[in-house]
PDB file of N, CA and C in Angstrom:
ATOM      1  N   UNK A   1      71.436 193.878 107.716  1.00 82.00           N
ATOM      2  CA  UNK A   1      71.014 193.398 108.642  1.00 82.00           C
ATOM      3  C   UNK A   1      69.613 193.662 108.716  1.00 82.00           C
ATOM      4  N   UNK A   2      69.261 194.811 108.427  1.00 86.00           N
ATOM      5  CA  UNK A   2      67.759 195.088 108.607  1.00 86.00           C
ATOM      6  C   UNK A   2      66.889 194.219 107.650  1.00 86.00           C
ATOM      7  N   UNK A   3      67.588 193.959 106.670  1.00 87.00           N
ATOM      8  CA  UNK A   3      66.492 193.020 105.532  1.00 87.00           C
ATOM      9  C   UNK A   3      66.787 191.611 106.082  1.00 87.00           C
ATOM     10  N   UNK A   4      68.090 191.037 106.800  1.00 86.00           N
ATOM     11  CA  UNK A   4      67.843 189.836 107.402  1.00 86.00           C
ATOM     12  C   UNK A   4      66.741 189.511 108.485  1.00 86.00           C
ATOM     13  N   UNK A   5      66.748 190.672 109.145  1.00 90.00           N
ATOM     14  CA  UNK A   5      65.698 190.515 110.101  1.00 90.00           C
ATOM     15  C   UNK A   5      64.370 190.489 109.944  1.00 90.00           C
ATOM     16  N   UNK A   6      64.224 190.844 108.748  1.00 93.00           N
ATOM     17  CA  UNK A   6      62.501 191.018 108.117  1.00 93.00           C
ATOM     18  C   UNK A   6      62.251 189.676 107.284  1.00 93.00           C
ATOM     19  N   UNK A   7      63.231 188.796 107.277  1.00 94.00           N
ATOM     20  CA  UNK A   7      62.795 187.923 106.295  1.00 94.00           C
ATOM     21  C   UNK A   7      62.797 186.491 107.051  1.00 94.00           C
ATOM     22  N   UNK A   8      62.436 185.586 106.649  1.00 94.00           N
ATOM     23  CA  UNK A   8      62.032 184.138 107.175  1.00 94.00           C
ATOM     24  C   UNK A   8      62.928 183.279 106.744  1.00 94.00           C
ATOM     25  N   UNK A   9      63.682 183.349 105.598  1.00 95.00           N
ATOM     26  CA  UNK A   9      64.683 182.144 105.331  1.00 95.00           C
ATOM     27  C   UNK A   9      65.433 183.114 104.174  1.00 95.00           C
ATOM     28  N   UNK A  10      66.701 182.626 103.895  1.00 95.00           N
ATOM     29  CA  UNK A  10      67.747 183.667 103.328  1.00 95.00           C
ATOM     30  C   UNK A  10      68.128 182.424 102.005  1.00 95.00           C
ATOM     31  N   UNK A  11      67.815 183.014 100.578  1.00 96.00           N
ATOM     32  CA  UNK A  11      68.235 182.289  99.600  1.00 96.00           C
ATOM     33  C   UNK A  11      69.478 182.757  98.995  1.00 96.00           C
ATOM     34  N   UNK A  12      70.616 182.016  98.757  1.00 93.00           N
ATOM     35  CA  UNK A  12      71.868 182.496  98.497  1.00 93.00           C
ATOM     36  C   UNK A  12      72.631 181.292  97.610  1.00 93.00           C
ATOM     37  N   UNK A  13      73.688 181.555  96.833  1.00 88.00           N
ATOM     38  CA  UNK A  13      74.835 180.491  96.644  1.00 88.00           C
ATOM     39  C   UNK A  13      75.462 180.196  97.552  1.00 88.00           C
ATOM     40  N   UNK A  14      76.759 179.683  97.187  1.00 80.00           N
ATOM     41  CA  UNK A  14      77.645 179.460  98.466  1.00 80.00           C
ATOM     42  C   UNK A  14      78.305 180.688  98.791  1.00 80.00           C
ATOM     43  N   UNK A  15      77.946 180.939  99.842  1.00 82.00           N
ATOM     44  CA  UNK A  15      78.280 182.303 100.294  1.00 82.00           C
ATOM     45  C   UNK A  15      78.247 182.090 101.884  1.00 82.00           C
ATOM     46  N   UNK A  16      79.271 182.649 102.608  1.00 84.00           N
ATOM     47  CA  UNK A  16      79.731 182.667 104.074  1.00 84.00           C
ATOM     48  C   UNK A  16      78.376 183.683 104.670  1.00 84.00           C
ATOM     49  N   UNK A  17      77.934 184.243 103.954  1.00 92.00           N
ATOM     50  CA  UNK A  17      76.475 185.475 104.534  1.00 92.00           C
ATOM     51  C   UNK A  17      75.573 184.430 105.031  1.00 92.00           C
ATOM     52  N   UNK A  18      75.549 183.021 104.445  1.00 94.00           N
ATOM     53  CA  UNK A  18      74.351 182.106 104.862  1.00 94.00           C
ATOM     54  C   UNK A  18      74.610 181.917 106.518  1.00 94.00           C
ATOM     55  N   UNK A  19      75.856 181.779 106.973  1.00 94.00           N
ATOM     56  CA  UNK A  19      76.354 181.542 108.316  1.00 94.00           C
ATOM     57  C   UNK A  19      75.932 182.718 109.281  1.00 94.00           C
ATOM     58  N   UNK A  20      76.244 183.855 108.713  1.00 94.00           N
ATOM     59  CA  UNK A  20      76.241 185.055 109.442  1.00 94.00           C
ATOM     60  C   UNK A  20      74.442 185.061 109.574  1.00 94.00           C
ATOM     61  N   UNK A  21      73.741 184.973 108.773  1.00 96.00           N
ATOM     62  CA  UNK A  21      72.198 185.027 108.804  1.00 96.00           C
ATOM     63  C   UNK A  21      71.696 183.884 109.669  1.00 96.00           C
ATOM     64  N   UNK A  22      72.105 182.819 109.346  1.00 96.00           N
ATOM     65  CA  UNK A  22      71.375 181.620 110.256  1.00 96.00           C
ATOM     66  C   UNK A  22      72.230 181.766 111.765  1.00 96.00           C
ATOM     67  N   UNK A  23      73.160 181.928 111.934  1.00 95.00           N
ATOM     68  CA  UNK A  23      73.873 181.993 113.096  1.00 95.00           C
ATOM     69  C   UNK A  23      73.033 183.311 114.278  1.00 95.00           C
ATOM     70  N   UNK A  24      72.873 184.449 113.204  1.00 93.00           N
ATOM     71  CA  UNK A  24      72.362 185.338 114.225  1.00 93.00           C
ATOM     72  C   UNK A  24      70.895 185.526 114.327  1.00 93.00           C
ATOM     73  N   UNK A  25      70.025 184.959 113.103  1.00 95.00           N
ATOM     74  CA  UNK A  25      68.850 185.149 113.564  1.00 95.00           C
ATOM     75  C   UNK A  25      67.792 183.568 113.468  1.00 95.00           C
ATOM     76  N   UNK A  26      68.864 182.798 113.919  1.00 95.00           N
ATOM     77  CA  UNK A  26      68.358 181.166 114.096  1.00 95.00           C
ATOM     78  C   UNK A  26      67.270 180.908 112.473  1.00 95.00           C
ATOM     79  N   UNK A  27      67.788 181.221 111.476  1.00 96.00           N
ATOM     80  CA  UNK A  27      66.670 181.002 110.709  1.00 96.00           C
ATOM     81  C   UNK A  27      66.805 180.257 109.445  1.00 96.00           C
ATOM     82  N   UNK A  28      66.483 179.531 108.662  1.00 96.00           N
ATOM     83  CA  UNK A  28      67.158 178.286 107.407  1.00 96.00           C
ATOM     84  C   UNK A  28      67.729 178.994 106.430  1.00 96.00           C
ATOM     85  N   UNK A  29      68.326 178.618 105.615  1.00 96.00           N
ATOM     86  CA  UNK A  29      69.205 179.054 104.359  1.00 96.00           C
ATOM     87  C   UNK A  29      68.812 177.892 103.248  1.00 96.00           C
ATOM     88  N   UNK A  30      68.401 178.476 102.149  1.00 95.00           N
ATOM     89  CA  UNK A  30      68.331 177.785 100.834  1.00 95.00           C
ATOM     90  C   UNK A  30      69.626 178.166  99.997  1.00 95.00           C
ATOM     91  N   UNK A  31      70.622 177.081  99.834  1.00 93.00           N
ATOM     92  CA  UNK A  31      71.498 177.353  99.202  1.00 93.00           C
ATOM     93  C   UNK A  31      71.496 176.698  97.573  1.00 93.00           C
ATOM     94  N   UNK A  32      71.204 177.931  96.645  1.00 91.00           N
ATOM     95  CA  UNK A  32      70.933 177.527  95.434  1.00 91.00           C
ATOM     96  C   UNK A  32      72.501 176.958  94.600  1.00 91.00           C
ATOM     97  N   UNK A  33      72.555 175.804  94.384  1.00 85.00           N
ATOM     98  CA  UNK A  33      73.744 175.283  93.939  1.00 85.00           C
ATOM     99  C   UNK A  33      73.530 174.413  92.632  1.00 85.00           C
ATOM    100  N   UNK A  34      73.608 174.871  91.271  1.00 82.00           N
ATOM    101  CA  UNK A  34      73.046 174.202  90.301  1.00 82.00           C
ATOM    102  C   UNK A  34      73.899 173.125  89.906  1.00 82.00           C
ATOM    103  N   UNK A  35      73.414 171.835  89.402  1.00 74.00           N
ATOM    104  CA  UNK A  35      73.728 170.465  89.262  1.00 74.00           C
ATOM    105  C   UNK A  35      75.207 170.626  88.886  1.00 74.00           C
ATOM    106  N   UNK A  36      75.444 171.593  87.822  1.00 64.00           N
ATOM    107  CA  UNK A  36      77.058 171.723  87.495  1.00 64.00           C
ATOM    108  C   UNK A  36      78.212 171.950  88.453  1.00 64.00           C
ATOM    109  N   UNK A  37      77.551 172.414  89.573  1.00 60.00           N
ATOM    110  CA  UNK A  37      78.266 172.396  90.693  1.00 60.00           C
ATOM    111  C   UNK A  37      78.619 171.344  91.550  1.00 60.00           C
ATOM    112  N   UNK A  38      78.174 170.423  91.130  1.00 61.00           N
ATOM    113  CA  UNK A  38      78.230 168.984  91.950  1.00 61.00           C
ATOM    114  C   UNK A  38      79.495 168.562  92.660  1.00 61.00           C
ATOM    115  N   UNK A  39      80.461 169.156  92.397  1.00 63.00           N
ATOM    116  CA  UNK A  39      81.914 168.930  93.549  1.00 63.00           C
ATOM    117  C   UNK A  39      81.808 169.368  94.790  1.00 63.00           C
ATOM    118  N   UNK A  40      80.728 170.664  95.011  1.00 61.00           N
ATOM    119  CA  UNK A  40      80.455 171.004  96.073  1.00 61.00           C
ATOM    120  C   UNK A  40      80.042 169.842  97.262  1.00 61.00           C
ATOM    121  N   UNK A  41      79.488 168.937  96.581  1.00 62.00           N
ATOM    122  CA  UNK A  41      78.866 167.916  97.437  1.00 62.00           C
ATOM    123  C   UNK A  41      79.798 167.102  98.179  1.00 62.00           C
ATOM    124  N   UNK A  42      81.095 167.261  97.759  1.00 66.00           N
ATOM    125  CA  UNK A  42      82.218 166.430  98.436  1.00 66.00           C
ATOM    126  C   UNK A  42      83.081 167.223  99.388  1.00 66.00           C
ATOM    127  N   UNK A  43      82.362 168.328  99.791  1.00 72.00           N
ATOM    128  CA  UNK A  43      83.334 169.443 100.797  1.00 72.00           C
ATOM    129  C   UNK A  43      82.437 169.422 102.032  1.00 72.00           C
ATOM    130  N   UNK A  44      83.390 169.855 103.114  1.00 78.00           N
ATOM    131  CA  UNK A  44      82.796 169.802 104.391  1.00 78.00           C
ATOM    132  C   UNK A  44      81.665 170.857 104.234  1.00 78.00           C
ATOM    133  N   UNK A  45      81.957 171.992 103.411  1.00 78.00           N
ATOM    134  CA  UNK A  45      81.115 173.178 103.257  1.00 78.00           C
ATOM    135  C   UNK A  45      79.711 172.369 103.006  1.00 78.00           C
ATOM    136  N   UNK A  46      79.509 171.711 102.285  1.00 80.00           N
ATOM    137  CA  UNK A  46      78.376 171.009 101.984  1.00 80.00           C
ATOM    138  C   UNK A  46      77.793 170.397 103.035  1.00 80.00           C
ATOM    139  N   UNK A  47      78.338 169.584 103.795  1.00 85.00           N
ATOM    140  CA  UNK A  47      77.853 169.069 105.080  1.00 85.00           C
ATOM    141  C   UNK A  47      77.367 170.359 105.982  1.00 85.00           C
ATOM    142  N   UNK A  48      78.015 171.519 106.197  1.00 90.00           N
ATOM    143  CA  UNK A  48      77.883 172.258 107.215  1.00 90.00           C
ATOM    144  C   UNK A  48      76.457 173.034 106.383  1.00 90.00           C
ATOM    145  N   UNK A  49      76.119 173.150 105.416  1.00 89.00           N
ATOM    146  CA  UNK A  49      75.256 173.930 104.831  1.00 89.00           C
ATOM    147  C   UNK A  49      73.734 173.215 104.983  1.00 89.00           C
ATOM    148  N   UNK A  50      73.922 171.975 105.240  1.00 90.00           N
ATOM    149  CA  UNK A  50      72.801 170.838 105.650  1.00 90.00           C
ATOM    150  C   UNK A  50      72.560 171.262 106.881  1.00 90.00           C
ATOM    151  N   UNK A  51      73.346 171.649 108.029  1.00 94.00           N
ATOM    152  CA  UNK A  51      73.138 172.028 109.379  1.00 94.00           C
ATOM    153  C   UNK A  51      72.074 173.167 109.465  1.00 94.00           C
ATOM    154  N   UNK A  52      72.372 174.241 108.604  1.00 95.00           N
ATOM    155  CA  UNK A  52      71.604 175.276 108.811  1.00 95.00           C
ATOM    156  C   UNK A  52      70.496 175.304 107.559  1.00 95.00           C
ATOM    157  N   UNK A  53      70.226 174.499 106.452  1.00 94.00           N
ATOM    158  CA  UNK A  53      69.679 174.732 105.626  1.00 94.00           C
ATOM    159  C   UNK A  53      69.479 173.564 104.756  1.00 94.00           C
ATOM    160  N   UNK A  54      69.123 173.741 103.456  1.00 92.00           N
ATOM    161  CA  UNK A  54      69.013 172.851 102.426  1.00 92.00           C
ATOM    162  C   UNK A  54      69.420 173.357 100.842  1.00 92.00           C
ATOM    163  N   UNK A  55      70.111 172.393 100.301  1.00 90.00           N
ATOM    164  CA  UNK A  55      70.563 172.654  98.900  1.00 90.00           C
ATOM    165  C   UNK A  55      69.381 172.549  97.761  1.00 90.00           C
ATOM    166  N   UNK A  56      69.287 173.627  97.055  1.00 91.00           N
ATOM    167  CA  UNK A  56      68.514 173.189  95.707  1.00 91.00           C
ATOM    168  C   UNK A  56      69.268 173.271  94.506  1.00 91.00           C
ATOM    169  N   UNK A  57      69.107 172.291  93.524  1.00 88.00           N
ATOM    170  CA  UNK A  57      69.701 172.541  92.327  1.00 88.00           C
ATOM    171  C   UNK A  57      69.213 172.949  91.160  1.00 88.00           C
ATOM    172  N   UNK A  58      67.833 172.821  91.103  1.00 90.00           N
ATOM    173  CA  UNK A  58      67.021 173.369  90.220  1.00 90.00           C
ATOM    174  C   UNK A  58      66.082 174.570  90.638  1.00 90.00           C
ATOM    175  N   UNK A  59      66.090 175.630  89.905  1.00 92.00           N
ATOM    176  CA  UNK A  59      64.865 176.592  90.182  1.00 92.00           C
ATOM    177  C   UNK A  59      63.451 175.801  90.496  1.00 92.00           C
ATOM    178  N   UNK A  60      62.996 174.876  89.915  1.00 94.00           N
ATOM    179  CA  UNK A  60      61.517 174.517  90.170  1.00 94.00           C
ATOM    180  C   UNK A  60      61.665 173.973  91.663  1.00 94.00           C
ATOM    181  N   UNK A  61      62.697 173.716  92.299  1.00 93.00           N
ATOM    182  CA  UNK A  61      62.814 173.279  93.628  1.00 93.00           C
ATOM    183  C   UNK A  61      62.824 174.166  94.715  1.00 93.00           C
ATOM    184  N   UNK A  62      62.833 175.569  94.290  1.00 94.00           N
ATOM    185  CA  UNK A  62      62.913 176.614  95.341  1.00 94.00           C
ATOM    186  C   UNK A  62      61.529 176.524  96.284  1.00 94.00           C
ATOM    187  N   UNK A  63      60.257 176.368  95.492  1.00 95.00           N
ATOM    188  CA  UNK A  63      58.921 176.731  96.449  1.00 95.00           C
ATOM    189  C   UNK A  63      59.143 175.849  97.553  1.00 95.00           C
ATOM    190  N   UNK A  64      59.004 174.448  96.940  1.00 95.00           N
ATOM    191  CA  UNK A  64      58.760 173.460  97.852  1.00 95.00           C
ATOM    192  C   UNK A  64      59.764 173.648  98.921  1.00 95.00           C
ATOM    193  N   UNK A  65      61.102 173.505  98.628  1.00 94.00           N
ATOM    194  CA  UNK A  65      62.292 173.550  99.780  1.00 94.00           C
ATOM    195  C   UNK A  65      61.981 174.934 100.763  1.00 94.00           C
ATOM    196  N   UNK A  66      61.491 175.717 100.336  1.00 93.00           N
ATOM    197  CA  UNK A  66      61.362 177.072 101.223  1.00 93.00           C
ATOM    198  C   UNK A  66      59.887 176.618 102.160  1.00 93.00           C
ATOM    199  N   UNK A  67      58.887 176.108 101.514  1.00 94.00           N
ATOM    200  CA  UNK A  67      57.679 175.645 102.473  1.00 94.00           C
ATOM    201  C   UNK A  67      58.118 174.609 103.190  1.00 94.00           C
ATOM    202  N   UNK A  68      59.088 173.745 102.811  1.00 93.00           N
ATOM    203  CA  UNK A  68      59.509 172.643 104.069  1.00 93.00           C
ATOM    204  C   UNK A  68      60.106 173.172 105.229  1.00 93.00           C
ATOM    205  N   UNK A  69      61.379 174.242 104.811  1.00 92.00           N
ATOM    206  CA  UNK A  69      61.894 174.877 105.907  1.00 92.00           C
ATOM    207  C   UNK A  69      61.092 175.643 106.524  1.00 92.00           C
ATOM    208  N   UNK A  70      60.114 176.249 106.200  1.00 91.00           N
ATOM    209  CA  UNK A  70      59.481 177.290 107.022  1.00 91.00           C
ATOM    210  C   UNK A  70      58.442 176.526 107.922  1.00 91.00           C
ATOM    211  N   UNK A  71      58.140 175.601 107.580  1.00 91.00           N
ATOM    212  CA  UNK A  71      57.051 174.508 108.314  1.00 91.00           C
ATOM    213  C   UNK A  71      57.720 173.741 109.409  1.00 91.00           C
ATOM    214  N   UNK A  72      58.935 173.696 109.494  1.00 88.00           N
ATOM    215  CA  UNK A  72      59.787 172.962 110.266  1.00 88.00           C
ATOM    216  C   UNK A  72      60.232 173.626 111.437  1.00 88.00           C
ATOM    217  N   UNK A  73      59.563 173.688 112.473  1.00 82.00           N
ATOM    218  CA  UNK A  73      60.204 174.238 113.586  1.00 82.00           C
ATOM    219  C   UNK A  73      61.376 174.056 114.269  1.00 82.00           C
ATOM    220  N   UNK A  74      61.827 172.627 114.126  1.00 89.00           N
ATOM    221  CA  UNK A  74      62.915 172.193 114.628  1.00 89.00           C
ATOM    222  C   UNK A  74      64.379 172.708 114.047  1.00 89.00           C
ATOM    223  N   UNK A  75      64.116 173.665 113.067  1.00 89.00           N
ATOM    224  CA  UNK A  75      65.304 174.333 112.537  1.00 89.00           C
ATOM    225  C   UNK A  75      66.144 175.265 113.334  1.00 89.00           C
ATOM    226  N   UNK A  76      65.450 175.512 114.269  1.00 91.00           N
ATOM    227  CA  UNK A  76      65.712 176.863 115.133  1.00 91.00           C
ATOM    228  C   UNK A  76      66.614 176.027 116.275  1.00 91.00           C
ATOM    229  N   UNK A  77      66.534 174.805 116.685  1.00 93.00           N
ATOM    230  CA  UNK A  77      67.254 173.770 117.492  1.00 93.00           C
ATOM    231  C   UNK A  77      68.351 173.563 116.717  1.00 93.00           C
ATOM    232  N   UNK A  78      68.271 172.988 115.701  1.00 94.00           N
ATOM    233  CA  UNK A  78      69.205 172.471 114.565  1.00 94.00           C
ATOM    234  C   UNK A  78      70.406 173.494 114.509  1.00 94.00           C
ATOM    235  N   UNK A  79      69.810 174.838 114.024  1.00 95.00           N
ATOM    236  CA  UNK A  79      70.662 175.819 114.062  1.00 95.00           C
ATOM    237  C   UNK A  79      71.573 176.123 115.189  1.00 95.00           C
ATOM    238  N   UNK A  80      70.659 176.335 116.260  1.00 93.00           N
ATOM    239  CA  UNK A  80      71.341 176.611 117.437  1.00 93.00           C
ATOM    240  C   UNK A  80      72.320 175.983 117.961  1.00 93.00           C
ATOM    241  N   UNK A  81      72.276 174.486 117.772  1.00 93.00           N
ATOM    242  CA  UNK A  81      73.100 173.580 118.194  1.00 93.00           C
ATOM    243  C   UNK A  81      74.429 173.622 117.390  1.00 93.00           C
ATOM    244  N   UNK A  82      74.062 173.567 115.927  1.00 94.00           N
ATOM    245  CA  UNK A  82      75.445 173.928 115.178  1.00 94.00           C
ATOM    246  C   UNK A  82      76.412 175.013 115.537  1.00 94.00           C
ATOM    247  N   UNK A  83      75.461 176.103 115.728  1.00 94.00           N
ATOM    248  CA  UNK A  83      76.227 177.345 116.110  1.00 94.00           C
ATOM    249  C   UNK A  83      76.908 177.402 117.423  1.00 94.00           C
ATOM    250  N   UNK A  84      76.585 176.488 118.375  1.00 91.00           N
ATOM    251  CA  UNK A  84      77.319 176.467 119.404  1.00 91.00           C
ATOM    252  C   UNK A  84      78.402 175.882 119.356  1.00 91.00           C
ATOM    253  N   UNK A  85      78.881 175.141 118.159  1.00 90.00           N
ATOM    254  CA  UNK A  85      80.261 174.264 118.115  1.00 90.00           C
ATOM    255  C   UNK A  85      81.097 175.673 117.681  1.00 90.00           C
ATOM    256  N   UNK A  86      80.805 176.611 117.252  1.00 86.00           N
ATOM    257  CA  UNK A  86      81.268 177.703 116.817  1.00 86.00           C
ATOM    258  C   UNK A  86      81.767 179.127 117.270  1.00 86.00           C
ATOM    259  N   UNK A  87      80.615 179.300 118.040  1.00 84.00           N
ATOM    260  CA  UNK A  87      80.221 180.658 118.526  1.00 84.00           C
ATOM    261  C   UNK A  87      80.386 180.577 120.305  1.00 84.00           C
ATOM    262  N   UNK A  88      81.538 181.070 121.058  1.00 75.00           N
ATOM    263  CA  UNK A  88      81.720 180.931 122.420  1.00 75.00           C
ATOM    264  C   UNK A  88      81.177 182.407 122.895  1.00 75.00           C
ATOM    265  N   UNK A  89      80.912 182.071 124.365  1.00 73.00           N
ATOM    266  CA  UNK A  89      80.561 183.426 125.075  1.00 73.00           C
ATOM    267  C   UNK A  89      78.960 183.854 124.538  1.00 73.00           C
ATOM    268  N   UNK A  90      78.153 182.999 123.960  1.00 77.00           N
ATOM    269  CA  UNK A  90      76.934 183.531 123.256  1.00 77.00           C
ATOM    270  C   UNK A  90      76.024 184.203 124.440  1.00 77.00           C
ATOM    271  N   UNK A  91      75.515 185.362 124.407  1.00 78.00           N
ATOM    272  CA  UNK A  91      74.842 185.934 125.203  1.00 78.00           C
ATOM    273  C   UNK A  91      75.743 186.786 126.214  1.00 78.00           C
ATOM    274  N   UNK A  92      77.168 186.466 126.663  1.00 82.00           N
ATOM    275  CA  UNK A  92      77.890 186.714 127.627  1.00 82.00           C
ATOM    276  C   UNK A  92      79.269 187.371 126.931  1.00 82.00           C
ATOM    277  N   UNK A  93      78.963 187.954 125.858  1.00 79.00           N
ATOM    278  CA  UNK A  93      80.262 188.108 125.104  1.00 79.00           C
ATOM    279  C   UNK A  93      80.892 189.719 125.801  1.00 79.00           C
ATOM    280  N   UNK A  94      79.868 190.606 126.076  1.00 84.00           N
ATOM    281  CA  UNK A  94      80.151 191.983 126.647  1.00 84.00           C
ATOM    282  C   UNK A  94      80.964 191.816 128.135  1.00 84.00           C
ATOM    283  N   UNK A  95      80.140 190.682 128.757  1.00 85.00           N
ATOM    284  CA  UNK A  95      80.792 190.483 130.356  1.00 85.00           C
ATOM    285  C   UNK A  95      82.264 189.956 129.979  1.00 85.00           C
ATOM    286  N   UNK A  96      82.302 189.230 129.041  1.00 83.00           N
ATOM    287  CA  UNK A  96      83.660 188.499 128.997  1.00 83.00           C
ATOM    288  C   UNK A  96      84.747 189.348 128.479  1.00 83.00           C
ATOM    289  N   UNK A  97      84.274 190.219 127.461  1.00 84.00           N
ATOM    290  CA  UNK A  97      85.180 191.621 127.181  1.00 84.00           C
ATOM    291  C   UNK A  97      85.380 192.408 128.233  1.00 84.00           C
ATOM    292  N   UNK A  98      84.491 192.845 129.111  1.00 86.00           N
ATOM    293  CA  UNK A  98      85.053 193.610 129.987  1.00 86.00           C
ATOM    294  C   UNK A  98      85.578 192.986 130.920  1.00 86.00           C
ATOM    295  N   UNK A  99      85.878 191.539 131.182  1.00 86.00           N
ATOM    296  CA  UNK A  99      86.595 190.937 132.277  1.00 86.00           C
ATOM    297  C   UNK A  99      88.126 191.067 131.823  1.00 86.00           C
ATOM    298  N   UNK A 100      88.243 191.228 130.218  1.00 85.00           N
ATOM    299  CA  UNK A 100      89.573 191.128 130.095  1.00 85.00           C
ATOM    300  C   UNK A 100      89.974 192.338 129.398  1.00 85.00           C
ATOM    301  N   UNK A 101      89.782 193.419 129.607  1.00 85.00           N
ATOM    302  CA  UNK A 101      90.144 194.714 128.887  1.00 85.00           C
ATOM    303  C   UNK A 101      91.364 194.890 129.515  1.00 85.00           C
ATOM    304  N   UNK A 102      91.740 194.823 131.005  1.00 83.00           N
ATOM    305  CA  UNK A 102      92.995 195.181 131.711  1.00 83.00           C
ATOM    306  C   UNK A 102      94.204 194.183 130.882  1.00 83.00           C
ATOM    307  N   UNK A 103      93.754 193.109 130.884  1.00 84.00           N
ATOM    308  CA  UNK A 103      94.911 192.435 130.183  1.00 84.00           C
ATOM    309  C   UNK A 103      95.199 192.624 128.949  1.00 84.00           C
ATOM    310  N   UNK A 104      93.997 193.125 128.061  1.00 83.00           N
ATOM    311  CA  UNK A 104      94.218 193.607 126.552  1.00 83.00           C
ATOM    312  C   UNK A 104      95.340 194.882 126.828  1.00 83.00           C
ATOM    313  N   UNK A 105      94.870 195.692 127.753  1.00 86.00           N
ATOM    314  CA  UNK A 105      95.553 196.872 127.664  1.00 86.00           C
ATOM    315  C   UNK A 105      96.929 196.780 128.313  1.00 86.00           C
ATOM    316  N   UNK A 106      97.477 195.393 128.614  1.00 79.00           N
ATOM    317  CA  UNK A 106      98.803 195.414 129.187  1.00 79.00           C
ATOM    318  C   UNK A 106      98.905 195.512 130.547  1.00 79.00           C
ATOM    319  N   UNK A 107      97.861 196.069 131.226  1.00 69.00           N
ATOM    320  CA  UNK A 107      97.946 196.643 132.775  1.00 69.00           C
ATOM    321  C   UNK A 107      98.310 195.133 133.656  1.00 69.00           C
ATOM    322  N   UNK A 108      97.944 194.098 133.401  1.00 59.00           N
ATOM    323  CA  UNK A 108      97.558 193.132 134.125  1.00 59.00           C
ATOM    324  C   UNK A 108      98.285 191.775 133.152  1.00 59.00           C
ATOM    325  N   UNK A 109      98.700 191.011 133.908  1.00 55.00           N
ATOM    326  CA  UNK A 109      99.487 189.823 133.276  1.00 55.00           C
ATOM    327  C   UNK A 109      98.458 188.367 133.542  1.00 55.00           C
TER     328      UNK A 109
END
């Protein structure tokens, strides 16, 4: 997490860590997916990747994609909106957890 917090963008393959990074820090992700992995484009995962960053199929596309993502301040809003579809009680999880402790311990129904 320390490395994540010091970075401006994440470069990864098709990995779930990309969503951890984007959802936690609201920063974009570059997915490196070589052309031979074209089957990824037909998946829902591919569509989700575009919500938190971009896909690059050739190494020479990395610098321009990185610059484009870093220059686009709208990424924060896009990632935040996408995150809200999956993460509940954002910023209120401790309060919600505390309200459920008695139920979890079986002391209330």
